[in-house]
Short mmCIF file of C-alpha atoms in Angstrom, two decimals:
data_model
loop_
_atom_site.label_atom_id
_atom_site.label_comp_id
_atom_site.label_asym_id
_atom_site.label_seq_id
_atom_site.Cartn_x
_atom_site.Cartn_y
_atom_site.Cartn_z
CA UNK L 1 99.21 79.39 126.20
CA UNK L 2 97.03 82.84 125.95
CA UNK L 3 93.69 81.99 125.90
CA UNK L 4 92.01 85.68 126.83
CA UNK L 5 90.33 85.93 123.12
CA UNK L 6 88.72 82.22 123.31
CA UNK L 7 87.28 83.31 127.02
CA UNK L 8 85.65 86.52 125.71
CA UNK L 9 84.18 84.44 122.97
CA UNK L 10 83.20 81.32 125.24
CA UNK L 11 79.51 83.11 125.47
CA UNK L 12 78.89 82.52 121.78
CA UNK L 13 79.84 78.82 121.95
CA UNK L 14 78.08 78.45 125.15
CA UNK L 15 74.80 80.43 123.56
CA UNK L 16 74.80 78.12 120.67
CA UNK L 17 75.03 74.91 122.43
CA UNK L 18 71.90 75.87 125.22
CA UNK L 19 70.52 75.54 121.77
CA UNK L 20 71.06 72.33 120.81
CA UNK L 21 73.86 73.14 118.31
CA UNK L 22 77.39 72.29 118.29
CA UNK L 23 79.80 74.93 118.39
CA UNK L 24 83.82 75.15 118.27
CA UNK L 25 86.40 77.15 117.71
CA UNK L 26 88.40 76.39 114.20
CA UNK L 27 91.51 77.50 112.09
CA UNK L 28 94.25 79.66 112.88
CA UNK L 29 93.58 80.59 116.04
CA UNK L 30 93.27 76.96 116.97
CA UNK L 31 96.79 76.43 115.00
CA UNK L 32 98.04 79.79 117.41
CA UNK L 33 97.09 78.40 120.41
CA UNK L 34 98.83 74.80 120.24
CA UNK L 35 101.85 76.84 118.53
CA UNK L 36 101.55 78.84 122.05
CA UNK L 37 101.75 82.53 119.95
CA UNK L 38 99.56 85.24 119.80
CA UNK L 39 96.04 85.31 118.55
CA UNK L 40 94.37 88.10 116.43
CA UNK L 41 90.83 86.54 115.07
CA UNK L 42 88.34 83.93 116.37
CA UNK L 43 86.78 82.04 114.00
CA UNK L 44 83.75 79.99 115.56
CA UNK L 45 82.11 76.65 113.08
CA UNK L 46 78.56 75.58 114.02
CA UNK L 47 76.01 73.18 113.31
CA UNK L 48 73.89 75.97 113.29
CA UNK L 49 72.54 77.55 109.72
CA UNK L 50 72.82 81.06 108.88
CA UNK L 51 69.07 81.34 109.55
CA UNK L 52 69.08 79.50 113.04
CA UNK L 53 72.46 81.78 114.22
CA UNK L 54 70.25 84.77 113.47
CA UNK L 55 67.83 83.44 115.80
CA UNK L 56 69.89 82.34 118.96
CA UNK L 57 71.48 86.25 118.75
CA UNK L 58 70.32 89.78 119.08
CA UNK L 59 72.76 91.53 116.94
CA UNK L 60 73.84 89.80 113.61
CA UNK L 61 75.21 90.95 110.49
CA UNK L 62 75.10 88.90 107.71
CA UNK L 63 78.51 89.11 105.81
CA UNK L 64 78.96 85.90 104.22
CA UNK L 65 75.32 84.47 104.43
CA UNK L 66 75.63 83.12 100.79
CA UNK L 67 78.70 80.65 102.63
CA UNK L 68 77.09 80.20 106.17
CA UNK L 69 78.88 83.08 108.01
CA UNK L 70 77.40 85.61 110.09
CA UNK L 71 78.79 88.27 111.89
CA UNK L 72 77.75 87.93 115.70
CA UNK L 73 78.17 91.13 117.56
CA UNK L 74 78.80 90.42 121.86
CA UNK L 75 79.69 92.98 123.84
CA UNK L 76 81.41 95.43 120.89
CA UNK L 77 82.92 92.77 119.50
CA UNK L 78 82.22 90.98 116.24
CA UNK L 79 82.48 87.04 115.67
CA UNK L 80 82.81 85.19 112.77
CA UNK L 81 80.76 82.25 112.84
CA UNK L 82 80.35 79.73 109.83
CA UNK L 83 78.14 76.86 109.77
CA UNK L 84 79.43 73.69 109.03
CA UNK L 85 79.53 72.86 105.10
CA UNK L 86 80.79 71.27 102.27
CA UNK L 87 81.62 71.45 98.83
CA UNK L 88 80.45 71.14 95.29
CA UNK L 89 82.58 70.68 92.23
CA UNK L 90 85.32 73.83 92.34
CA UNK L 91 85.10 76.08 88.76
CA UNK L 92 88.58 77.03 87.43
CA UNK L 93 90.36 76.22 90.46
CA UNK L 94 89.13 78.98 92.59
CA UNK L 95 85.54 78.03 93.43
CA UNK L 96 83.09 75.81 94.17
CA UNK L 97 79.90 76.03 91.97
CA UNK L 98 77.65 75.07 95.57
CA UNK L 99 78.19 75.48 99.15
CA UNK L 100 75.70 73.23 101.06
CA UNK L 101 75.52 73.07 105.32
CA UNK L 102 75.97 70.21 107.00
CA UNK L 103 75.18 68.92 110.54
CA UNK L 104 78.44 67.09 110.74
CA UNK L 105 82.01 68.86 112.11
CA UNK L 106 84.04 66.39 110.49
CA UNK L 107 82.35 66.92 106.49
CA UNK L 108 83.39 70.88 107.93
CA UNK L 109 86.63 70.39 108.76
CA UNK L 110 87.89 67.47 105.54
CA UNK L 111 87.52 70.12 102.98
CA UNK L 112 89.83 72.81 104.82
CA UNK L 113 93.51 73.12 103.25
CA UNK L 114 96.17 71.81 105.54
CA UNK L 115 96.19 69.77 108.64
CA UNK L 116 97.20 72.04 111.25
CA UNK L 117 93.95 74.31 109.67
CA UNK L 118 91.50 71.52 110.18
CA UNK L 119 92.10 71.73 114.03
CA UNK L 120 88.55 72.22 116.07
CA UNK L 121 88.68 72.87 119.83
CA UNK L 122 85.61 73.14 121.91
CA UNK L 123 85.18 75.35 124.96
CA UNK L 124 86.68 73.25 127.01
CA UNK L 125 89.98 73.20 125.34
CA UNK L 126 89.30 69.83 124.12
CA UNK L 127 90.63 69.16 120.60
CA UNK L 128 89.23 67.54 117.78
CA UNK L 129 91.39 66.40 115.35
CA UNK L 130 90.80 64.26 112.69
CA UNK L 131 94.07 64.49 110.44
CA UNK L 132 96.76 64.47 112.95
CA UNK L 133 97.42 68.44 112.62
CA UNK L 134 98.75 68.24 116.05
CA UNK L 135 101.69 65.90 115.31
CA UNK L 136 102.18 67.71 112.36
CA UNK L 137 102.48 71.21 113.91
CA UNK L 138 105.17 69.35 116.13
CA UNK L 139 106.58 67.69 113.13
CA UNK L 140 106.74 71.59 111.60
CA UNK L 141 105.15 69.93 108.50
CA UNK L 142 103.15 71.60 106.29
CA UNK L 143 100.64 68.90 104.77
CA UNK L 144 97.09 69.03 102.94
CA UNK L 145 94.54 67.46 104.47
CA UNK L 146 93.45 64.39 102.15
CA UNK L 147 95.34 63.52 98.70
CA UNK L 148 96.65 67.35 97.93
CA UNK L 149 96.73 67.21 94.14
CA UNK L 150 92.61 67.28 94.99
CA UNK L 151 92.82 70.18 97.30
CA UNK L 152 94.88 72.32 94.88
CA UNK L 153 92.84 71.28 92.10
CA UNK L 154 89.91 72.60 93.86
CA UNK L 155 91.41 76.24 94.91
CA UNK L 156 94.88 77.09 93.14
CA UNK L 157 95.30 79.82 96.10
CA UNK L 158 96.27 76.89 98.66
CA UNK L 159 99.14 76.65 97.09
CA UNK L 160 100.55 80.35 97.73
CA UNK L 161 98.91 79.93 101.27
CA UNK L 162 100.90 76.89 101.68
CA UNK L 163 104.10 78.54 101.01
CA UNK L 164 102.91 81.67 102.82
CA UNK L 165 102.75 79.61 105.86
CA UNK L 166 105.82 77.69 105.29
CA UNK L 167 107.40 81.19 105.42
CA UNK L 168 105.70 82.80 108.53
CA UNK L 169 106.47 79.34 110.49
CA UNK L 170 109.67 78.27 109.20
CA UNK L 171 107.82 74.90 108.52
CA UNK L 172 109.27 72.38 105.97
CA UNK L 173 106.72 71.20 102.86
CA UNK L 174 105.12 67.45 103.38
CA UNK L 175 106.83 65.98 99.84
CA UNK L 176 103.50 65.01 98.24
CA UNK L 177 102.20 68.20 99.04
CA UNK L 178 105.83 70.28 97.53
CA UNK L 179 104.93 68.15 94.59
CA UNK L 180 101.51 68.89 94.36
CA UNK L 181 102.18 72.27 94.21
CA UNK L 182 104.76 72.00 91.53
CA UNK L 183 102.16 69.95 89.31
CA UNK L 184 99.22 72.25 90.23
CA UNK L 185 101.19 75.90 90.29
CA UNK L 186 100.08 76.85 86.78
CA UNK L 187 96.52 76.74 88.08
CA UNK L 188 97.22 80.48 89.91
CA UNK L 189 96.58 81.93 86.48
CA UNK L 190 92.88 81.02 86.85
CA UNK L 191 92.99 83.23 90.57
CA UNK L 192 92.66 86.82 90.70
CA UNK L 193 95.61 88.77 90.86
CA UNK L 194 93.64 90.35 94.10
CA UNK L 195 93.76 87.48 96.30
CA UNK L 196 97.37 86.59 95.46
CA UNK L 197 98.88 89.44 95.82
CA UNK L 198 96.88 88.94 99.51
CA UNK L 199 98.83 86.02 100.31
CA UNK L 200 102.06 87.48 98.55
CA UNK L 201 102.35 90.61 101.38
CA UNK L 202 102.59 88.19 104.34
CA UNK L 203 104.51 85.58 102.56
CA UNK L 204 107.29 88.36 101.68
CA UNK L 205 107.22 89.28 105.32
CA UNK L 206 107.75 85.99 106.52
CA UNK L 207 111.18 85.27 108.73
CA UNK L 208 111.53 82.28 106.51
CA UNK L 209 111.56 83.86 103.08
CA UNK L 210 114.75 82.44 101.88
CA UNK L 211 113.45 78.83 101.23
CA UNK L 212 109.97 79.82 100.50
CA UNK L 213 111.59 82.68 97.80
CA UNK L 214 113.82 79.60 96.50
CA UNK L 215 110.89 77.69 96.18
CA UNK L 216 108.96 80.80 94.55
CA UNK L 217 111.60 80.09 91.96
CA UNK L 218 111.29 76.53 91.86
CA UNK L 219 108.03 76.36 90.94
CA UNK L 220 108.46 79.57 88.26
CA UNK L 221 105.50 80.49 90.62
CA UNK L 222 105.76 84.52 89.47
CA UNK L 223 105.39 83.26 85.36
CA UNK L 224 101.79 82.53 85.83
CA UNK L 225 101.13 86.20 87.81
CA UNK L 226 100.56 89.57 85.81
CA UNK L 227 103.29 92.24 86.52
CA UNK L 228 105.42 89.77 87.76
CA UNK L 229 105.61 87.50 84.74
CA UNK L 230 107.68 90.03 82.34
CA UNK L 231 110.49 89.52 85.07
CA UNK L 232 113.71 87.39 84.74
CA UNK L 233 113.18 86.08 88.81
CA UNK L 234 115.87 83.79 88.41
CA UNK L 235 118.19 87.34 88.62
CA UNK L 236 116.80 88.40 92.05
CA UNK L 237 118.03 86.77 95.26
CA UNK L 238 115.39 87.20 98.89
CA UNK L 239 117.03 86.29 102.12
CA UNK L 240 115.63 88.65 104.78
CA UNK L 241 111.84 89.93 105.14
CA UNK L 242 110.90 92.25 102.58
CA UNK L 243 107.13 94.33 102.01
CA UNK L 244 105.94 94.17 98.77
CA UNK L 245 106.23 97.80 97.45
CA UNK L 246 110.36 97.34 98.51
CA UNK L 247 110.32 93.66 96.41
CA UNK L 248 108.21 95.69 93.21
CA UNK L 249 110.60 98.62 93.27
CA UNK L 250 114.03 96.23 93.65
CA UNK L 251 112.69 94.77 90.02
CA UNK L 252 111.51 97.64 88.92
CA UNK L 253 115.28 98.87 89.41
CA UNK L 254 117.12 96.15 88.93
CA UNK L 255 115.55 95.10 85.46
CA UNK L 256 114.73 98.92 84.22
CA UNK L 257 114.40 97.66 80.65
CA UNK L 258 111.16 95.35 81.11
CA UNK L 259 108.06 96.66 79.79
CA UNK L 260 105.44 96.44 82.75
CA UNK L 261 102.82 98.12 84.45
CA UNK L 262 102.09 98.19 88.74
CA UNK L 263 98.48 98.55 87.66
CA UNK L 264 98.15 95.11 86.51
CA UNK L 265 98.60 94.13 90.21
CA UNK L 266 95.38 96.07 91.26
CA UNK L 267 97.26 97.29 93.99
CA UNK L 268 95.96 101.07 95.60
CA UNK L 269 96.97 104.12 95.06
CA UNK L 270 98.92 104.74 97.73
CA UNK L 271 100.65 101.49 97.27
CA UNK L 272 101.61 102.57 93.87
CA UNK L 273 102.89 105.94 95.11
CA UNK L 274 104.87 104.49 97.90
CA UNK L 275 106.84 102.01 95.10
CA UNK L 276 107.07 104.87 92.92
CA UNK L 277 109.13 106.64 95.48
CA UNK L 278 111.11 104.21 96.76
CA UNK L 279 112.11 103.64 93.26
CA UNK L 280 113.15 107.22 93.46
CA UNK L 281 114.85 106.89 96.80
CA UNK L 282 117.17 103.60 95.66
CA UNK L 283 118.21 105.16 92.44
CA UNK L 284 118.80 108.34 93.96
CA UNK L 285 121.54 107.17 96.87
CA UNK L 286 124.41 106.44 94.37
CA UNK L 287 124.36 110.02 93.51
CA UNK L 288 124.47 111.92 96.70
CA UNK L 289 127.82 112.27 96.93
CA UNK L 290 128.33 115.80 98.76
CA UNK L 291 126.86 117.57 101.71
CA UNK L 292 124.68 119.58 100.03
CA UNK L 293 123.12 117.15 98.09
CA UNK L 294 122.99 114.83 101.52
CA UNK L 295 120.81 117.88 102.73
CA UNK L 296 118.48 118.06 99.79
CA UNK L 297 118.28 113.93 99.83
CA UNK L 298 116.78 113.96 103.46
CA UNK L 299 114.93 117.19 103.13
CA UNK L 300 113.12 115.54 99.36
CA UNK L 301 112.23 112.48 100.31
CA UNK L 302 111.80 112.13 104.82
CA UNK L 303 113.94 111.00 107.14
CA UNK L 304 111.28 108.00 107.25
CA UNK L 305 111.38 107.10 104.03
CA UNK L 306 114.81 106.60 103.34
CA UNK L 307 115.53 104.72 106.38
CA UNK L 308 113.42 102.07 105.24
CA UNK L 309 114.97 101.79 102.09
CA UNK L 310 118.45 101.63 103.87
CA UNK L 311 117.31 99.11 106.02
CA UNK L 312 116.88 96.97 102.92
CA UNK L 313 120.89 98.08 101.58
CA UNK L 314 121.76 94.22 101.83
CA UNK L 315 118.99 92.87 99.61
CA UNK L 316 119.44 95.65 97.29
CA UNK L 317 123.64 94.62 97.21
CA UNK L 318 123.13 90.88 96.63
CA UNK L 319 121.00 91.79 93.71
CA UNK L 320 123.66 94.34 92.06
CA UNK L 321 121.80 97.66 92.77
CA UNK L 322 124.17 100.34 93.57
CA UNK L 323 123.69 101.57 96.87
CA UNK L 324 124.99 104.63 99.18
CA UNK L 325 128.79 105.22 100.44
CA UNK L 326 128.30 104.24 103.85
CA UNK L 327 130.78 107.23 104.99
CA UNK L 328 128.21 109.74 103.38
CA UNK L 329 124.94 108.39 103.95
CA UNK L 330 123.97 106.07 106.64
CA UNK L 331 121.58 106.24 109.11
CA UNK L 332 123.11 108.56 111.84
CA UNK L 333 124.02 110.83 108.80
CA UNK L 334 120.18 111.14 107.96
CA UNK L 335 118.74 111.42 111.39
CA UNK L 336 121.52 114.20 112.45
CA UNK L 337 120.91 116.03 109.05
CA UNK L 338 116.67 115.60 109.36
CA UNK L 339 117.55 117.65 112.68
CA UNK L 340 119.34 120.63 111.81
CA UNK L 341 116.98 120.82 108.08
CA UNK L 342 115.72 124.79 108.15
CA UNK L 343 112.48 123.69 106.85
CA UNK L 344 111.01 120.57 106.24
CA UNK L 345 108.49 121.21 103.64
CA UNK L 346 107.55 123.90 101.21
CA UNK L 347 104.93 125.00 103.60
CA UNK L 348 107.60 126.09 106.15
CA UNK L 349 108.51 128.39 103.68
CA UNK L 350 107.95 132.05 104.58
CA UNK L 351 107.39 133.46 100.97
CA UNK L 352 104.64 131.34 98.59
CA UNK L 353 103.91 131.59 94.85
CA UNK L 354 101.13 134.60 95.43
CA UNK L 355 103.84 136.51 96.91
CA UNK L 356 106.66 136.00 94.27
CA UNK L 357 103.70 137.50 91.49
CA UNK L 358 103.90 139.79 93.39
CA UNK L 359 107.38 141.18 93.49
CA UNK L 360 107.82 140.15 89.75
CA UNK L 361 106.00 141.60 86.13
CA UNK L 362 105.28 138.27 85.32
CA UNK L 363 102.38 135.98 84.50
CA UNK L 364 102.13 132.56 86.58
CA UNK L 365 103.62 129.83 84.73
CA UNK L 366 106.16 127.19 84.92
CA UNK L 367 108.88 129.35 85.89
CA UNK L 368 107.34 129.99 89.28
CA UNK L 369 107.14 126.05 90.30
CA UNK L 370 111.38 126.40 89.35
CA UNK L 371 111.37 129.42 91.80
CA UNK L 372 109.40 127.76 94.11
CA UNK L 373 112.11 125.41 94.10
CA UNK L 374 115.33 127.34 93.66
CA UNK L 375 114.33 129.01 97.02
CA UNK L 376 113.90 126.07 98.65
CA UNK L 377 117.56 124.58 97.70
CA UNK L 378 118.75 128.26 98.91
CA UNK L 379 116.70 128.23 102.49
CA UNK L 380 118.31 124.57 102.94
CA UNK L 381 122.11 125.51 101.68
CA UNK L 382 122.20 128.57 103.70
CA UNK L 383 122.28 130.71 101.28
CA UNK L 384 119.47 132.55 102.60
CA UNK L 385 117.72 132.93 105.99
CA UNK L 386 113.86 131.88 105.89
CA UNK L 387 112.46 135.13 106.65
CA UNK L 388 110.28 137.17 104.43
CA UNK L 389 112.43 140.39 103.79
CA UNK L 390 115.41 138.16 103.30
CA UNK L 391 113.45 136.27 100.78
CA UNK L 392 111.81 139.02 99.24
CA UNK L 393 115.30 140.31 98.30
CA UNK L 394 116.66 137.53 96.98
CA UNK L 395 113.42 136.66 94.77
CA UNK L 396 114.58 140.44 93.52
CA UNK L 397 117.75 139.21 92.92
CA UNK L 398 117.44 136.34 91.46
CA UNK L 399 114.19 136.41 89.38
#
């Protein structure tokens, strides 16, 4: 087991307790340790309050203070630490209408969502666990800690984290918790489409998609999501890892008659571009059929780009989307052809729009963009050498 991360945050734990407070480490780093994989964030629990953290450190920054967590900065490093608290009532199954501290690591750790979350370890190494998380990470068992229909009821979003984590482990679903979730999974209409779409990229990414996809299904989990709910999901098949943007565009191609908009899913702009391409990129393999168009394929949309997408040819099969002849496009064809492209964007060109005005008695309009473009395919075919005279000729020529 790594333990590099807990040692460079020991000092916190070890600056809280010459303080009289109890201090431990907590969560999924706790879960990564015993699970003996790699650990990305710390989070430290404390008897401390927000106000009394601020005191014991010089540098604090008070993200969360609202929910007991400040940001403790030691050494260029920031630590989450959260004082120990429990619960109100929960508002439309995504909130709870009071957060109050407690002095007491076990009211901290009873209203966290599954067992092998609820985990505590001090800096010693010693763990405290109060709902046999241990023997359930063993058991690969994914199980809520207390009666689960309660914790679902409370926050909705346990249940996609539930089946997120049952795909990133590989873990099997404690039965009264699968149930639970079936009862409860309506509830995820209350949650922001934000914070499930969240849980949704890692899920899709998960090496144990299949059965958490089939349970996806199961539950008619996508129904009660926006963007997602126009979609017949009972048509689309998900065996292998998948991002997002590749799972939006396969529906967005394979059912090309549903009325829906990517905006619903408050996703950013870039995201949106990136599906709106590799919509672009699928439905454009079927028709490269030639050389030349092979050239203008790579040379429009990256040798990066359409990798990806071919790395995803399978999942695109099994759910009846036409894909490329293997014998014309496949991924030695694109690499070889990326090399020997004459130019790689219309920058590389060496004639631009102010130039073709130039040459020509004509006013700017949208004929030049379809110059602009006509020169390109010729640079690429051969048809012309990318070099200014040459150019300048054939815009005379051909304009």
């Amino acid at each position: 087991m790594t333990n590099n991360l807990f040692e460079k945050a020991k000092p916190i734990l070890e600056s809280l307790q010459a303080h009289d407070f109890q201090a431990y480490f907590v969560g999924g780093s706790v879960r990564d340790y015993i699970m003996n994989k790699s650990i990305h964030d710390i989070d430290i629990t404390t008897s401390a309050t927000p106000d009394e953290i601020e005191s014991v450190f010089e540098k604090t920054i008070p993200i969360g203070r609202e929910h007991g967590t400040i940001n403790v900065v030691y050494q260029g490093e920031q630590y989450e630490v959260t004082t120990f608290r429990a619960e109100g009532e929960y508002i439309d199954h995504r909130r709870p209408n009071e957060v109050y501290f407690v002095r007491n690591l076990f009211e901290d750790v009873r209203r966290r969502d599954f067992t092998m979350n609820a985990i505590a370890m001090d800096m010693e190494y010693q763990i405290h666990d109060y709902f046999n998380g241990q023997q359930d990470i063993v058991d690969n068992i994914i199980r809520t800690v207390g009666n689960p229909s309660e914790r679902f009821n409370e926050d909705a979003l346990r249940i996609i984290r539930g089946l997120r984590f049952q795909s990133q482990l590989g873990f099997e679903l404690d039965p009264d918790t699968f149930k639970a979730m079936e009862q409860h999974i309506s509830d995820i209409s209350h949650l922001s489409i934000e914070r499930i779409v969240v849980e949704l990229k890692k899920l899709m990414l998960g090496n144990a998609i299949k059965q958490t996809f089939n349970n996806l299904k199961q539950f008619k989990t996508f129904s009660y999501m926006p963007f997602f709910k126009y979609f017949d999901l009972s048509k689309v098949i998900i065996e292998q890892p998948i991002p997002l943007t590749v799972f939006i565009a396969l529906l967005k191609v394979q059912q090309p008659d549903i009325t829906s908009n990517i905006s619903d899913l408050k996703l950013s702009n870039q995201e949106k571009k990136d599906i709106n391409r590799i919509i672009q990129i699928i439905e454009t393999i079927p028709k490269v059929q030639t050389k030349r168009q092979l050239k203008l394929f790579v040379y429009d949309y990256g040798k990066k780009d359409i990798l990806e997408v071919l790395s995803y040819a399978d999942t695109f099969q099994e759910n009846q989307i036409a894909t490329n002849a293997p014998f014309i496009i496949n991924s030695r064809a694109i690499v070889e052809m990326a090399q020997v492209l004459p130019i790689h964007s219309r920058k590389e060109m060496d004639i631009n729009g102010k130039d073709i005005l130039a040459l020509v008695d004509k006013p700017s309009g949208p004929w030049l963009k379809s110059t602009l473009r006509e020169i390109e395919c010729a640079i690429l075919t051969g048809e012309v050498n990318n070099f200014k005279p040459e150019l300048i000729k054939w815009v005379k020529t051909h304009v």
